[in-house]
Amino acid sequence: MSTVDITAETFEATIEKNDIVIVDFWAEWCGPCKSFAPIYEEVSTKHDDIVFGKIDTEAEQELAAHFQIRSIPTLMVFRDQVVLYSQAGMLNNSQLEDLITKIRELDMATVHAEIAKQAEA
């Protein structure tokens, strides 16, 4: 699967309807974003079960503000509607593949139990 553009109108449905969603916050004027784009696109073609979304921070300023994006590129990973990773900066192919492996291996029952425990506190 190649990357998909995500907007404020499509964001919620994308997160809710897919198990794993990786989001790249970027802008056209951002040099590192342009360098990261081919890496992101290449890795996206290897994982048909993951949605690789792109959010243009210039066009989608409300989403960028909601997630407090301060520098770009910023990568966020959602699994079962939970943000598991959020970090600014580029990753190379192997770092992105390692991140995907770790996200897949994570026991989401434990994650949801921890979230529930924190909500009670």
PDB file of C-alpha atoms in Angstrom, residues 6-73:
ATOM      1  CA  ILE A   6      -5.141  12.382   5.730  1.00  0.00           C
ATOM      2  CA  THR A   7      -7.251  15.446   6.413  1.00  0.00           C
ATOM      3  CA  ALA A   8      -9.265  16.645   9.392  1.00  0.00           C
ATOM      4  CA  GLU A   9     -12.315  15.094   7.696  1.00  0.00           C
ATOM      5  CA  THR A  10     -10.715  11.654   7.245  1.00  0.00           C
ATOM      6  CA  PHE A  11      -8.480  11.448  10.326  1.00  0.00           C
ATOM      7  CA  GLU A  12     -10.906   9.952  12.846  1.00  0.00           C
ATOM      8  CA  ALA A  13     -12.272   7.314  10.470  1.00  0.00           C
ATOM      9  CA  THR A  14      -8.748   6.345   9.406  1.00  0.00           C
ATOM     10  CA  ILE A  15      -7.654   5.794  13.016  1.00  0.00           C
ATOM     11  CA  GLU A  16     -10.854   3.963  13.991  1.00  0.00           C
ATOM     12  CA  LYS A  17     -11.062   1.618  10.989  1.00  0.00           C
ATOM     13  CA  ASN A  18      -7.441   0.447  10.889  1.00  0.00           C
ATOM     14  CA  ASP A  19      -5.391  -1.505  13.418  1.00  0.00           C
ATOM     15  CA  ILE A  20      -2.093   0.270  12.755  1.00  0.00           C
ATOM     16  CA  VAL A  21      -1.784   3.763  11.314  1.00  0.00           C
ATOM     17  CA  ILE A  22       1.536   5.552  10.907  1.00  0.00           C
ATOM     18  CA  VAL A  23       1.249   9.283  10.305  1.00  0.00           C
ATOM     19  CA  ASP A  24       3.910  11.544   8.854  1.00  0.00           C
ATOM     20  CA  PHE A  25       3.347  15.221   9.661  1.00  0.00           C
ATOM     21  CA  TRP A  26       5.159  17.205   6.952  1.00  0.00           C
ATOM     22  CA  ALA A  27       5.179  20.412   4.901  1.00  0.00           C
ATOM     23  CA  GLU A  28       6.171  21.195   1.318  1.00  0.00           C
ATOM     24  CA  TRP A  29       8.850  23.698   2.374  1.00  0.00           C
ATOM     25  CA  CYS A  30      10.558  21.275   4.799  1.00  0.00           C
ATOM     26  CA  GLY A  31      13.861  19.880   3.495  1.00  0.00           C
ATOM     27  CA  PRO A  32      14.052  16.926   5.922  1.00  0.00           C
ATOM     28  CA  CYS A  33      10.422  16.095   5.064  1.00  0.00           C
ATOM     29  CA  LYS A  34      11.352  15.863   1.385  1.00  0.00           C
ATOM     30  CA  SER A  35      14.308  13.620   2.271  1.00  0.00           C
ATOM     31  CA  PHE A  36      12.123  11.353   4.420  1.00  0.00           C
ATOM     32  CA  ALA A  37       9.253  11.048   1.897  1.00  0.00           C
ATOM     33  CA  PRO A  38      10.891   8.416  -0.375  1.00  0.00           C
ATOM     34  CA  ILE A  39      11.903   6.312   2.644  1.00  0.00           C
ATOM     35  CA  TYR A  40       8.358   6.474   4.014  1.00  0.00           C
ATOM     36  CA  GLU A  41       6.873   5.656   0.610  1.00  0.00           C
ATOM     37  CA  GLU A  42       9.233   2.693   0.068  1.00  0.00           C
ATOM     38  CA  VAL A  43       8.525   1.151   3.481  1.00  0.00           C
ATOM     39  CA  SER A  44       4.776   1.671   2.977  1.00  0.00           C
ATOM     40  CA  THR A  45       4.822  -0.645  -0.045  1.00  0.00           C
ATOM     41  CA  LYS A  46       6.064  -3.527   2.131  1.00  0.00           C
ATOM     42  CA  HIS A  47       3.234  -3.463   4.696  1.00  0.00           C
ATOM     43  CA  ASP A  48      -0.224  -3.818   3.154  1.00  0.00           C
ATOM     44  CA  ASP A  49      -1.876  -4.182   6.566  1.00  0.00           C
ATOM     45  CA  ILE A  50      -0.665  -0.773   7.809  1.00  0.00           C
ATOM     46  CA  VAL A  51      -2.002   2.612   6.750  1.00  0.00           C
ATOM     47  CA  PHE A  52       0.824   5.066   6.056  1.00  0.00           C
ATOM     48  CA  GLY A  53      -0.792   8.481   6.241  1.00  0.00           C
ATOM     49  CA  LYS A  54       0.594  11.895   5.469  1.00  0.00           C
ATOM     50  CA  ILE A  55      -0.693  15.102   7.038  1.00  0.00           C
ATOM     51  CA  ASP A  56       0.352  18.368   5.429  1.00  0.00           C
ATOM     52  CA  THR A  57       0.781  20.673   8.431  1.00  0.00           C
ATOM     53  CA  GLU A  58       0.198  23.758   6.271  1.00  0.00           C
ATOM     54  CA  ALA A  59      -3.135  22.523   4.914  1.00  0.00           C
ATOM     55  CA  GLU A  60      -4.209  20.799   8.147  1.00  0.00           C
ATOM     56  CA  GLN A  61      -3.202  23.330  10.786  1.00  0.00           C
ATOM     57  CA  GLU A  62      -5.972  22.236  13.179  1.00  0.00           C
ATOM     58  CA  LEU A  63      -4.663  18.649  13.242  1.00  0.00           C
ATOM     59  CA  ALA A  64      -1.088  19.844  13.667  1.00  0.00           C
ATOM     60  CA  ALA A  65      -2.161  22.072  16.559  1.00  0.00           C
ATOM     61  CA  HIS A  66      -4.248  19.304  18.137  1.00  0.00           C
ATOM     62  CA  PHE A  67      -1.228  16.996  18.229  1.00  0.00           C
ATOM     63  CA  GLN A  68       1.094  19.851  19.248  1.00  0.00           C
ATOM     64  CA  ILE A  69       3.387  19.372  16.274  1.00  0.00           C
ATOM     65  CA  ARG A  70       6.321  21.735  16.893  1.00  0.00           C
ATOM     66  CA  SER A  71       8.823  20.461  14.344  1.00  0.00           C
ATOM     67  CA  ILE A  72       8.593  18.371  11.217  1.00  0.00           C
ATOM     68  CA  PRO A  73       8.803  15.744  10.084  1.00  0.00           C
TER      69      PRO A  73
END
